[in-house]
Coordinates of C-alpha atoms in Angstrom, one line a residue:
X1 CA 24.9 -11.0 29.6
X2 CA 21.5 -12.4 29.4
X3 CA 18.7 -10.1 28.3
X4 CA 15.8 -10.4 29.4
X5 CA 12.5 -10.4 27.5
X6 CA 10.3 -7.4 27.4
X7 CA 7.0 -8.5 29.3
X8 CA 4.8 -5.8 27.7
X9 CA 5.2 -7.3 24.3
X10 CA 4.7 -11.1 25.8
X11 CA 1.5 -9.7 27.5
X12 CA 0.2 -7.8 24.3
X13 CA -2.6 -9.5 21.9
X14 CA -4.1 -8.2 18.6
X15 CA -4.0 -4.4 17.6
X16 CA -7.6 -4.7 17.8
X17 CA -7.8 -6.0 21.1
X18 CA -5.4 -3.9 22.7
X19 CA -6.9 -0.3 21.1
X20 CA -10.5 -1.3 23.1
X21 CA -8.6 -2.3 26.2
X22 CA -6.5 1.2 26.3
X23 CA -9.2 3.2 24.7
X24 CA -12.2 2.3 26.5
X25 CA -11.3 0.1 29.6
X26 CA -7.8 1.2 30.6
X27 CA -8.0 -0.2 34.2
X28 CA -8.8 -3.6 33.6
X29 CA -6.5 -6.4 33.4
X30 CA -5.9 -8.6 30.4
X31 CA -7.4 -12.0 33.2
X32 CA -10.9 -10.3 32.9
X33 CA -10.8 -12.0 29.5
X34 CA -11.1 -15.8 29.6
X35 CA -10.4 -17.4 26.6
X36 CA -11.8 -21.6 26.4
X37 CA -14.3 -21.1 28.3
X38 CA -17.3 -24.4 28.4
X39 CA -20.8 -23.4 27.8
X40 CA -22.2 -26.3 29.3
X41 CA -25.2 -25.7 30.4
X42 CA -25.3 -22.7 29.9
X43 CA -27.8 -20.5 27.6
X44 CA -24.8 -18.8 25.6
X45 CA -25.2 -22.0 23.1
X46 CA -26.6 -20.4 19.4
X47 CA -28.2 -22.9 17.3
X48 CA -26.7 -23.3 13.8
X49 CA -28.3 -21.2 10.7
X50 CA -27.8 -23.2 8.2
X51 CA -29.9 -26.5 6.1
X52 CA -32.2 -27.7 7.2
X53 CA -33.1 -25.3 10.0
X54 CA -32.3 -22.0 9.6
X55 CA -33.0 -20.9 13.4
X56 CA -32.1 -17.2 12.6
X57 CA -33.3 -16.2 9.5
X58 CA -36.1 -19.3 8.3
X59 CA -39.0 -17.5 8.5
X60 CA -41.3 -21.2 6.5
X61 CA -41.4 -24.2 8.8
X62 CA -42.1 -27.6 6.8
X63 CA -42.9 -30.8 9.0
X64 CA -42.5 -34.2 7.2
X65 CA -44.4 -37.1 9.0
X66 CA -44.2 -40.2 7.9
X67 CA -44.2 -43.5 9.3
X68 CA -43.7 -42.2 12.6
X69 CA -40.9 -40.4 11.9
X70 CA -40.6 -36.6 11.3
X71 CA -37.9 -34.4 9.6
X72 CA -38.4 -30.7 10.0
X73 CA -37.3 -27.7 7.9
X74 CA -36.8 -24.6 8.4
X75 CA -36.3 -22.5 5.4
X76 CA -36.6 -19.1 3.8
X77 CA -39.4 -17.7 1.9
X78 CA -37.2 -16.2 -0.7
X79 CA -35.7 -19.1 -2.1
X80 CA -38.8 -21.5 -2.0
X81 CA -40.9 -19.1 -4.1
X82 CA -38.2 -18.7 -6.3
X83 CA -37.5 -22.6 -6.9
X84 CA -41.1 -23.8 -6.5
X85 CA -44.3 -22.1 -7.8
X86 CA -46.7 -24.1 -5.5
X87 CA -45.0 -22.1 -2.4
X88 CA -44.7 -19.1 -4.6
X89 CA -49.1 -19.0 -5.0
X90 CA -49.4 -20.6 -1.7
X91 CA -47.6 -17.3 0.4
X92 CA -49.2 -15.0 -1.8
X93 CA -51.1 -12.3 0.0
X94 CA -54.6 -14.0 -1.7
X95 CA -53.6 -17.7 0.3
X96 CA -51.3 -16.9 2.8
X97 CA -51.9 -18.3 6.3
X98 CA -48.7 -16.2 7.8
X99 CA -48.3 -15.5 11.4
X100 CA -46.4 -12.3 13.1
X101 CA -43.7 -13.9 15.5
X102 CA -43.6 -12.5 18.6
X103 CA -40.7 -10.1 19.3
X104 CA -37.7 -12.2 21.3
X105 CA -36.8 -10.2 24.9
X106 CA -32.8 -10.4 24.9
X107 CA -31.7 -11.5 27.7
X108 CA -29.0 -10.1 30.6
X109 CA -26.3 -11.9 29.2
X110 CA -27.1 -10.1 25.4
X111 CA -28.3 -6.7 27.5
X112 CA -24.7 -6.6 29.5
X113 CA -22.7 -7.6 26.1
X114 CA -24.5 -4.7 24.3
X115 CA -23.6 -2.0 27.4
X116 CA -20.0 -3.1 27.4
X117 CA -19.7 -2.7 23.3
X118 CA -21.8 0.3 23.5
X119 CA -18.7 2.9 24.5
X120 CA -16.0 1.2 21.6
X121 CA -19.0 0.9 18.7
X122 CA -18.1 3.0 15.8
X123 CA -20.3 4.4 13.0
X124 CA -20.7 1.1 11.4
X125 CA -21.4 -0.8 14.3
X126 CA -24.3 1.6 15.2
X127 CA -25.7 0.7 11.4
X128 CA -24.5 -3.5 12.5
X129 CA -26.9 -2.9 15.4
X130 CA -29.5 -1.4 13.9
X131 CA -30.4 -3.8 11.3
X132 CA -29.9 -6.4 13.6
X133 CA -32.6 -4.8 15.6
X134 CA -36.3 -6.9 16.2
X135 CA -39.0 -6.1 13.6
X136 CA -42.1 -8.3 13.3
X137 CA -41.6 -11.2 10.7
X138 CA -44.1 -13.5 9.2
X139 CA -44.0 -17.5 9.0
X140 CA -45.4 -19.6 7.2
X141 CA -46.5 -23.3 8.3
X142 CA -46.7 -26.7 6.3
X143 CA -47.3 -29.9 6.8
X144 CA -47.8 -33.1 5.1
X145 CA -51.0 -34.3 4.6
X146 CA -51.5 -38.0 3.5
X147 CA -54.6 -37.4 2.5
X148 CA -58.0 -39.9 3.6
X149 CA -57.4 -42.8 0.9
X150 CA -54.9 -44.9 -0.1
X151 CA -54.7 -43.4 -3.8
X152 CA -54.6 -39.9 -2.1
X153 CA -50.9 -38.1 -3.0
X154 CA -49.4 -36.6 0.0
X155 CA -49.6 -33.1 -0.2
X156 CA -48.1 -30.0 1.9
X157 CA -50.7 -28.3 3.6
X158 CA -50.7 -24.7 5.1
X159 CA -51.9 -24.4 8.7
X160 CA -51.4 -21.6 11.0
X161 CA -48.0 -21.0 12.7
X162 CA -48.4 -21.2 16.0
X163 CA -46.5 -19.3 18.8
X164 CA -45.1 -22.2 20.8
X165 CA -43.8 -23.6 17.5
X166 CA -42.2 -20.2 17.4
X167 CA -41.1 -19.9 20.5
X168 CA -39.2 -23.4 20.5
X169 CA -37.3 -22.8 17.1
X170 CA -35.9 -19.1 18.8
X171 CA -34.9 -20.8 21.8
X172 CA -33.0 -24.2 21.4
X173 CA -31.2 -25.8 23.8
X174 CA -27.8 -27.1 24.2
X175 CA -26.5 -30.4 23.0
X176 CA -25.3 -30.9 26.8
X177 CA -28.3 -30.1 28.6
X178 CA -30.2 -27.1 29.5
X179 CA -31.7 -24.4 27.6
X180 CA -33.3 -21.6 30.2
X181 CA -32.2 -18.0 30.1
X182 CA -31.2 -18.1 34.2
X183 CA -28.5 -21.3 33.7
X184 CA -25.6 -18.7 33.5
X185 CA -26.4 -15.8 35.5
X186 CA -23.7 -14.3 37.8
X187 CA -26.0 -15.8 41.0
X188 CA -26.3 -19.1 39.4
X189 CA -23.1 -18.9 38.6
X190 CA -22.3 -17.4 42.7
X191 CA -24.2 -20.6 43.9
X192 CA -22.4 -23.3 41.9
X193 CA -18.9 -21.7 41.5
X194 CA -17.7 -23.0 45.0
X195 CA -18.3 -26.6 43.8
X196 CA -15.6 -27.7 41.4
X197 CA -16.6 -31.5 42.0
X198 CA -20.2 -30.4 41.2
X199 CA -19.0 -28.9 37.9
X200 CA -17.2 -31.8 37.2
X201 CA -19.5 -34.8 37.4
X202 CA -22.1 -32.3 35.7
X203 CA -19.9 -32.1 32.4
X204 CA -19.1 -35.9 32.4
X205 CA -23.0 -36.5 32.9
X206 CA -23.5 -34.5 29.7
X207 CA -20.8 -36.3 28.0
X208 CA -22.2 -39.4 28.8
X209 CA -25.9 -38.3 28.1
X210 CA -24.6 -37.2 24.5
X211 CA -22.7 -40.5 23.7
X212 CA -26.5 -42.4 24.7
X213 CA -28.0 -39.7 22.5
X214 CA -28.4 -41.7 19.2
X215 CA -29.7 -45.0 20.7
X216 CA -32.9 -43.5 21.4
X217 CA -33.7 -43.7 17.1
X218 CA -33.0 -47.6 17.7
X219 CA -36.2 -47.6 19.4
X220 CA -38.2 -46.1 16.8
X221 CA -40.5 -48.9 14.4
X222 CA -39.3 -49.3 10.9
X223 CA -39.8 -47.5 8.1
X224 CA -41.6 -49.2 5.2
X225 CA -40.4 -48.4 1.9
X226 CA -42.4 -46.1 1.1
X227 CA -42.2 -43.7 3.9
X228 CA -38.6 -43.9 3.7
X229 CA -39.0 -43.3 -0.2
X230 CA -41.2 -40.4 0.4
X231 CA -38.9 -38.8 3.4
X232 CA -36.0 -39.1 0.9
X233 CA -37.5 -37.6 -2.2
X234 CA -38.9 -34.2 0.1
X235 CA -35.4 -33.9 2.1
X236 CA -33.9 -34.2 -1.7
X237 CA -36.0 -31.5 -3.4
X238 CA -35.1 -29.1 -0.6
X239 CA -31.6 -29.9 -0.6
X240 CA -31.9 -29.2 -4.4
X241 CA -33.2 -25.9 -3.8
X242 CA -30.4 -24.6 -1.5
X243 CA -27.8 -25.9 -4.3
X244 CA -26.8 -29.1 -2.2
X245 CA -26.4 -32.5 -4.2
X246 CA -29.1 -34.8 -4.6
X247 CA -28.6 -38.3 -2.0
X248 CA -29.2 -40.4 -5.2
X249 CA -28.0 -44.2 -6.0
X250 CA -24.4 -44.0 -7.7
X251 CA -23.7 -47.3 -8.2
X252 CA -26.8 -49.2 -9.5
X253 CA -28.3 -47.5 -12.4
X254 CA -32.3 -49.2 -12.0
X255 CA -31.9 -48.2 -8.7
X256 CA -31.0 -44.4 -9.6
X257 CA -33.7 -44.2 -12.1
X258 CA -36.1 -45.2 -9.5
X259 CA -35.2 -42.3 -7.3
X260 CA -35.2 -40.1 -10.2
X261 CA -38.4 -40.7 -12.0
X262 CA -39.9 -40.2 -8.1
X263 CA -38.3 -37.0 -7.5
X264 CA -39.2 -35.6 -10.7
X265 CA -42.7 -36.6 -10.5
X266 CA -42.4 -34.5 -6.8
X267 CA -40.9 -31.7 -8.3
X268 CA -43.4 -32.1 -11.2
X269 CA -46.0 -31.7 -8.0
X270 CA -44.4 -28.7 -7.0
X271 CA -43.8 -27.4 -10.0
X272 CA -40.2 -27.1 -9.1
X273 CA -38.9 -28.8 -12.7
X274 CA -37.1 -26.4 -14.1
X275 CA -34.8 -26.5 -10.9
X276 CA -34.3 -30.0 -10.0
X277 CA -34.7 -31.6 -13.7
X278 CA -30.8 -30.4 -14.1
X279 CA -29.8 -32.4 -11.4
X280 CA -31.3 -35.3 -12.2
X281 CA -29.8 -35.6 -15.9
X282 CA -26.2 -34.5 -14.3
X283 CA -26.3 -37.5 -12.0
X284 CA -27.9 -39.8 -14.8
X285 CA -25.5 -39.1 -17.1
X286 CA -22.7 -40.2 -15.0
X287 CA -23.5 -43.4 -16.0
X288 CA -22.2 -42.9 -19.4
X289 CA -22.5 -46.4 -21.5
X290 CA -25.0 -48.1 -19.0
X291 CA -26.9 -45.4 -19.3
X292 CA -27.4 -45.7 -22.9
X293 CA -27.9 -49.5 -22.8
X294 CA -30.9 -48.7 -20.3
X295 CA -32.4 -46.5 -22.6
X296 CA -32.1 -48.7 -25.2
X297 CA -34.1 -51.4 -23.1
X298 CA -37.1 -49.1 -21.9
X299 CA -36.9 -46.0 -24.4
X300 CA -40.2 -45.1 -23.4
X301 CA -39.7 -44.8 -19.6
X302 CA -36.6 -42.9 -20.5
X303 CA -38.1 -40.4 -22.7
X304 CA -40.1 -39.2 -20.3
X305 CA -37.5 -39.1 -17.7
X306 CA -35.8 -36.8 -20.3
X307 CA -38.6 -35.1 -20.8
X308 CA -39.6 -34.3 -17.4
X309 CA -35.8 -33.6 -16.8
X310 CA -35.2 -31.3 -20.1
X311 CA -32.2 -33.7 -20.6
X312 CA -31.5 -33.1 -24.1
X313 CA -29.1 -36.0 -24.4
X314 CA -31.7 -38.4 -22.3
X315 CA -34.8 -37.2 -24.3
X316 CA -32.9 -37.4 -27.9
X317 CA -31.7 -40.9 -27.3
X318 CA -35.0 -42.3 -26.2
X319 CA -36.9 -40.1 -29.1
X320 CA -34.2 -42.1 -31.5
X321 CA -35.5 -45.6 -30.0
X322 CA -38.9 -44.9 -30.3
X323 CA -38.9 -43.5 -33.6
X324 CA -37.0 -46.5 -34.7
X325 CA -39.5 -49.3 -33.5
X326 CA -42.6 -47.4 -34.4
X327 CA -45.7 -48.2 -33.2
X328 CA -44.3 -50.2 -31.2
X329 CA -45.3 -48.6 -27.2
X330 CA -47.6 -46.6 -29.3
X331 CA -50.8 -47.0 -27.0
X332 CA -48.8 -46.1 -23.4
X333 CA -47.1 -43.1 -25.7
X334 CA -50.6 -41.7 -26.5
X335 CA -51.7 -42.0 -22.7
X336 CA -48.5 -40.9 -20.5
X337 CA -47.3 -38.0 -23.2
X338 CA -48.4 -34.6 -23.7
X339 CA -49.6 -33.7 -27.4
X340 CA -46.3 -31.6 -27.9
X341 CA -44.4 -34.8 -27.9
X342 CA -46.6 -36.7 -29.5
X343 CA -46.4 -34.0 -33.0
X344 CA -42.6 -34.6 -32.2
X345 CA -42.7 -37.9 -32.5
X346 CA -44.9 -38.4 -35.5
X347 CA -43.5 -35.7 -36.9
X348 CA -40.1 -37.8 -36.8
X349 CA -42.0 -41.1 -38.1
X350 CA -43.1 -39.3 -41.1
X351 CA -39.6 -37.9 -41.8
X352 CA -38.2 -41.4 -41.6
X353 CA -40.9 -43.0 -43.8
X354 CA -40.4 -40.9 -46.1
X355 CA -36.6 -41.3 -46.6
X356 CA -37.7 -45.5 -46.4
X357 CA -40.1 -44.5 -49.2
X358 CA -37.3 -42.8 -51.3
X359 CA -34.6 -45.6 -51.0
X360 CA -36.9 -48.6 -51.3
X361 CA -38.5 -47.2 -54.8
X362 CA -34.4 -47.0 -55.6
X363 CA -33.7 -50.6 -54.4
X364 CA -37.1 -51.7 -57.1
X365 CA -35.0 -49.9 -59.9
X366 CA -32.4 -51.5 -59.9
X367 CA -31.2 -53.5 -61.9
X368 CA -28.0 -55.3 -64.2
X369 CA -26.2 -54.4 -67.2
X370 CA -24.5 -56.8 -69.9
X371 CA -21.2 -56.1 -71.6
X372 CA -22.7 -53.6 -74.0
X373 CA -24.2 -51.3 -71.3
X374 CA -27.7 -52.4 -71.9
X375 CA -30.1 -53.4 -69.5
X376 CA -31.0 -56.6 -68.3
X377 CA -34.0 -58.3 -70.1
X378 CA -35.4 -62.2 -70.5
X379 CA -34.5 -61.8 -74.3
X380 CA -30.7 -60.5 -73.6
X381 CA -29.9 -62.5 -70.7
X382 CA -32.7 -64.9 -69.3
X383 CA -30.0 -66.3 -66.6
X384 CA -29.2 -62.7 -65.4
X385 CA -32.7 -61.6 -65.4
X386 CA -33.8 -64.6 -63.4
X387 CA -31.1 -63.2 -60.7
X388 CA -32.7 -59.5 -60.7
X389 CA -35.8 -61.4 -60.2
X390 CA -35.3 -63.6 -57.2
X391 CA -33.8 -60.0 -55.2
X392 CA -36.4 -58.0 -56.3
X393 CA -39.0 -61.4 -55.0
X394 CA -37.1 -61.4 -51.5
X395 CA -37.1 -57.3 -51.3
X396 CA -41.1 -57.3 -51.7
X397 CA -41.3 -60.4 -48.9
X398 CA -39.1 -58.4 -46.6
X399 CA -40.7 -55.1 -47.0
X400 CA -44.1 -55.7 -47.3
X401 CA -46.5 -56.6 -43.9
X402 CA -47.8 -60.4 -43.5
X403 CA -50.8 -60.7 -45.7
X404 CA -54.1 -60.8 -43.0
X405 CA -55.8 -63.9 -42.8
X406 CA -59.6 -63.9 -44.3
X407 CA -62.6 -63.8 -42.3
X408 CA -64.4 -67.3 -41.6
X409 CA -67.6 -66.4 -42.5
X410 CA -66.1 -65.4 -46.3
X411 CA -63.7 -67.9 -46.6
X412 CA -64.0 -70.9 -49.0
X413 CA -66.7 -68.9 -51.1
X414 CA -66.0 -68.3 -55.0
X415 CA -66.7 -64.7 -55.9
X416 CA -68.0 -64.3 -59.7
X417 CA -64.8 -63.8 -61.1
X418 CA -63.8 -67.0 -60.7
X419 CA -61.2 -66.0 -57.7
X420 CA -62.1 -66.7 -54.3
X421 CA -63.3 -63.3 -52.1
X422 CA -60.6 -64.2 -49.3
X423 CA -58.2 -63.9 -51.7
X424 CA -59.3 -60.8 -53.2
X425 CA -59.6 -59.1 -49.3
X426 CA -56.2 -60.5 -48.3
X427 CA -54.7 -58.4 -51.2
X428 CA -56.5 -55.8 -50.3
X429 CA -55.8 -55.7 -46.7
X430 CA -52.0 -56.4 -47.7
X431 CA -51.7 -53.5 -49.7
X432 CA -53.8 -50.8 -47.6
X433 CA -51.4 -51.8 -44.1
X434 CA -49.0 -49.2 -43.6
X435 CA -45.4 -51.2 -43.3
X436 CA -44.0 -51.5 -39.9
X437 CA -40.5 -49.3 -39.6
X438 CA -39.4 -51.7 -37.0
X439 CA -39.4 -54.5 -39.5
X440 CA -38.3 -52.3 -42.4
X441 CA -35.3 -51.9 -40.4
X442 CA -34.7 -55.6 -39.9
X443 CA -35.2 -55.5 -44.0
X444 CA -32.5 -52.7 -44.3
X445 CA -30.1 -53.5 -41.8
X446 CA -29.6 -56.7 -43.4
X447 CA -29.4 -55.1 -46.6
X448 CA -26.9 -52.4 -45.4
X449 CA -24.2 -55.3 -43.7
X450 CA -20.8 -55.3 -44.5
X451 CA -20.6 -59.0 -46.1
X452 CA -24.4 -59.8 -47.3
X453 CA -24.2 -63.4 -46.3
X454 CA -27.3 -63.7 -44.5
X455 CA -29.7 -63.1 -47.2
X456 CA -29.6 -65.2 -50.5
X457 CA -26.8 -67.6 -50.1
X458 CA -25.2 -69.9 -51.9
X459 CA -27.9 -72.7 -50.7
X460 CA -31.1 -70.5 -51.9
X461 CA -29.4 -69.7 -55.0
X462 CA -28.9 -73.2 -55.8
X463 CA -32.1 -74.2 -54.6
X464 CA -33.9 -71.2 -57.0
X465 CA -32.0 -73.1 -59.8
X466 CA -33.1 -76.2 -59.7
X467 CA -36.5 -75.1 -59.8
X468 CA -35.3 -74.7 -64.0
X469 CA -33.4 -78.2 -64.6
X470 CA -31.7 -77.1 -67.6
X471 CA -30.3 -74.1 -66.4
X472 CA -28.6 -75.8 -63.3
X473 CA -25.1 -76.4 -63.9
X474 CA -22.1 -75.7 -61.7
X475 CA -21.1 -72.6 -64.2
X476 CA -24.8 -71.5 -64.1
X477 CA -24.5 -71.4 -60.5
X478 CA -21.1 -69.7 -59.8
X479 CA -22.5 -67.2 -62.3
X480 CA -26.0 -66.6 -60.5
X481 CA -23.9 -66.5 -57.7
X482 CA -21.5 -63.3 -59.0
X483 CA -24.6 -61.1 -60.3
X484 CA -26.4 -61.9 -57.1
X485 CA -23.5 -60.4 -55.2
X486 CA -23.2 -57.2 -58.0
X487 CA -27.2 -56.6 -56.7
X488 CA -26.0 -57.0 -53.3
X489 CA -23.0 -54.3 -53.4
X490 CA -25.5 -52.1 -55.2
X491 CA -28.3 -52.7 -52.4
X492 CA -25.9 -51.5 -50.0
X493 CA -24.6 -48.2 -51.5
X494 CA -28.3 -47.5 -52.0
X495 CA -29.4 -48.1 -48.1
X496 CA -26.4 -46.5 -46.9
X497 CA -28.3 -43.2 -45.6
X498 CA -30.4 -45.4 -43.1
X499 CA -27.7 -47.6 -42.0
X500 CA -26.5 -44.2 -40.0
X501 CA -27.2 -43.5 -36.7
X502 CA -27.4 -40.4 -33.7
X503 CA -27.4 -42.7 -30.8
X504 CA -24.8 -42.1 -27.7
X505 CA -25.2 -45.8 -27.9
X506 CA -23.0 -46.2 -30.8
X507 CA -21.4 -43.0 -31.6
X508 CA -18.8 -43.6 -28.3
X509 CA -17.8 -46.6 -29.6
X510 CA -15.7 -44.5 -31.7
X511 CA -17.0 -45.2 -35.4
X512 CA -17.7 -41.9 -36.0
X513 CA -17.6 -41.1 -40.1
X514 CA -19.0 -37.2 -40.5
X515 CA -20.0 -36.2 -43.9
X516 CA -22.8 -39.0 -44.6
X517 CA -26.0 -37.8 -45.9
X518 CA -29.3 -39.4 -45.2
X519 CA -32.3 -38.6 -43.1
X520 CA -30.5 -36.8 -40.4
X521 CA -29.1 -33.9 -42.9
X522 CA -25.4 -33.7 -44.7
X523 CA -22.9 -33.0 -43.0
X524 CA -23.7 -34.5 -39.7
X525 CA -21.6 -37.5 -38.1
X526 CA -23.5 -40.3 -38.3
X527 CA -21.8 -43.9 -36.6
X528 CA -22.8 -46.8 -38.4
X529 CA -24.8 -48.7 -36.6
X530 CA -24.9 -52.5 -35.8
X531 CA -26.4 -52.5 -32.3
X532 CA -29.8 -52.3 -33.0
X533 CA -31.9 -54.3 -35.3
X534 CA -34.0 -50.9 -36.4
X535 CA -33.2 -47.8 -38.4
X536 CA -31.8 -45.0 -35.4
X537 CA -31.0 -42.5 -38.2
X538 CA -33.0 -40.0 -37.2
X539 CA -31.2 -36.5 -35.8
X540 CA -33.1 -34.4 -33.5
X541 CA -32.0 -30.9 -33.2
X542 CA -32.8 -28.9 -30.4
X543 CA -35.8 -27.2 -32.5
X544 CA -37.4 -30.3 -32.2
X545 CA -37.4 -30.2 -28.4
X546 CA -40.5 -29.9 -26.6
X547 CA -38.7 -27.0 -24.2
X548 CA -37.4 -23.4 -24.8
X549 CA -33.9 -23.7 -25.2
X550 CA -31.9 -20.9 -22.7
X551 CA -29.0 -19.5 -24.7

């Protein structure tokens, strides 16, 4: 015996569904809802709410022209003021240009879905339909202005919201054709329903219109670089704003770097840093070990990225570079920087001078011992002394600057003394220069390497000898030799503190050694460094940063 299946439960759909069919319409059929249906044509299409036109709820429309293109925005007022604080003085009641929009008439097809709902609408829905109800709200208009020069910066302008611009934005049309409130009324509806070829050919028209859609932008002229550089760093500060990612270069650091100094000096324009600075050091720091090389080519550049950014990784680095090579990039510094970073930075020169100033009056000490403990002297051990000599002669050449050369209209004239006044003024001017850090590094990096054979080989030593013929001998030498290389372990336990270093550069490369002392404090893990031909021991906390740091 075959049973057969219950058709009330085949013909039965969602609780929901079937409690407003038997509560409110019990005489209609379950065919007088169509499920599938096409909105072709019709006016039932509802235009998406969501970036970069919010057709709902935008209430600030932004038009972007450039180079004959445009790229409009609608957006909300809320989160613009709240990102940016140019748009938060510019809709202030003292410089706001805001217009009322006209209130939207609903049409039959809204007016005859509301009288059907009205009879099965709760206590919640009456609340639903009541906020959604039509009050007056304000927009706000901007537009790009080029300006009237070429050395003009485009700026957003306000201007007054008009009511067509309104009216378009509330009432957009469908992707297949036509927009007007009368496309789907019952009569239209009456006088195209006996037509089914009609219908037809209309919705393969559209198809067809849709698919020829995008070759109309292959008409359009070129963008220059520029425009399409500008158009990208505006549609990238709004998507910024509304917590979408950044469309910047992945693959090609220069070319990221490009696109980020550019939108940070927009959002610098906007004063919209604090906002889009994180996203720039996220996607900059992707990089990793290129990164680091690239600040190690063009520190200064990269220091103000960071600083413009509040990178604290990207602003540390390049501080560490610059420091390092002082005053090297010192005249751009001065011009580009604010005086906040400028006291950082000097502040951090005088710190490392100062440990350079400790450490090289050590390295003048020192000094030899014979077998009895006593020190060195031309009476005790002349051969010995001579040795102490020669690295004390190459440690003043190394770390003192290039004696200046005389003026022409002194030089060749005796002074009373016997000397010669160029003389006398080249001391002077020797010993009143500052030393360079860049080349005190040089100086102590070579000190501070692991084997000492590039300074005061065996062919100098030999060649220092025989400056003394009867002290040359091949046991003279092989002695010289040995107490050259006893100054030479000493030297380097000595310059050890500056042979440390803070960079990302080095510190991944996984020679990290915590516990060393020097100008960056105790305790910290310093990587020795060999990449760099200048001191990069200097540790910058983030007291020294030119920011507030948020706990």
């Amino acid at each position: 015996m075959i049973s057969q299946p219950d058709q009330s439960l085949t013909l039965r759909g969602p609780s929901s569904v079937v409690s407003a069919r038997t509560s409110s319409r019990p005489h209609v059929s379950s065919r007088s809802k169509r499920y599938n249906r096409s909105h072709a044509g019709g006016s039932s299409y509802a235009p998406q709410n969501e970036f970069p036109v919010f057709s709902h709820s935008g209430d600030v429309e932004i038009l972007i022209r450039a180079g004959g293109k445009e790229n409009r925005y609608l957006l909300h007022k809320h989160t613009l003021t709240r990102c940016s604080g140019f748009f938060e003085a510019s809709t202030s009641q003292e410089w706001s240009k805001a217009s009322v929009l006209p209130l939207r008439e609903p049409s039959s097809r809204e007016l005859t879905r509301i009288g059907e709902e009205s009879v099965s609408s709760s206590g919640n829905d009456v609340s639903r339909h009541r906020a959604d109800s039509p009050v007056p709200r304000k927009r706000w208009r901007y537009e790009l202005d080029p300006g009237s020069g070429g050395d003009d910066i485009p700026m957003l302008v306000q201007k007054e919201a008009s009511n067509s611009s309104s009216a378009d934005s509330t009432q957009s049309n469908s992707l297949f054709g036509g927009g007007n409130a009368t496309a789907n009324t019952p009569a239209t509806r009456k006088a195209t329903g006996h037509s089914h070829t009609h219908s037809t050919n209309s919705f393969f028209r559209s198809v067809a219109n849709l698919s020829l859609a995008p070759t109309r932008g292959n008409q359009d002229p070129p963008l220059s670089q520029a425009d399409a550089d500008l158009l990208r760093d505006y549609d990238n500060l709004f998507r910024i704003f509304y917590n979408y990612s950044p469309v910047l270069d992945s693959i090609n650091i220069a070319d990221a770097y490009v696109q980020c100094k550019s939108l940070l000096t927009l959002a610098d324009q906007y004063d919209a840093l604090a906002v889009v600075g994180p996203r720039v050091d996220h996607h900059l720091l992707q990089f990793q070990s290129r990164l680091w090389k690239q600040i190690a080519k063009y520190p200064v550049s990269y220091l103000r990225l960071g600083y413009l950014s509040r990178s604290k990784v990207i602003f540390q680095e390049a501080l560490i570079h610059v420091v390092g090579q002082w005053p090297a990039g010192e005249r751009s510094i001065r011009q580009s920087f604010p005086d906040i970073v400028l006291d950082i930075i000097e502040d951090k020169v005088d710190e490392l001078e100062e440990t350079v100033s400790r450490i090289e009056s050590r390295l003048f000490r020192l000094n030899l011992t014979n077998s009895r403990g006593e020190r060195i002297t031309p009476g005790t051990s002349y051969l010995d002394w001579l040795a102490v000599s020669l690295f004390r002669q190459w440690l003043a050449d190394n770390t003192s600057p290039a004696p200046m050369p005389a003026p022409a209209s002194t030089r060749g004239h005796s002074s009373r003394d016997g000397g010669t006044s160029s003389r006398a003024a080249a001391v002077v001017a020797s010993t009143a220069t500052p030393p360079n850090l860049a080349s005190l590094g040089r100086t102590y990096r070579t000190l501070g390497s692991a084997t000492g054979a590039s300074y005061l080989g065996h062919d100098e030593c030999k060649r220092f000898l025989k400056l003394t013929p009867e002290l040359y001998s091949r046991d003279n030498l092989r002695r010289f030799e040995k107490r050259i290389d006893e100054l030479k372990n000493a030297a380097r336990e000595i310059v050890r503190p500056l042979m440390g270093s803070g960079l990302e550069l080095e510190l991944e490369r996984g020679a990290a050694t915590p516990g060393a002392a020097g100008a960056s404090g105790p305790g910290a893990p310093i990587a020795p460094s060999g990449m760099t031909n200048y001191l990069t021991c200097v540790r910058v906390m983030e007291r020294d940063l030119p920011w507030a740091i948020e706990d």
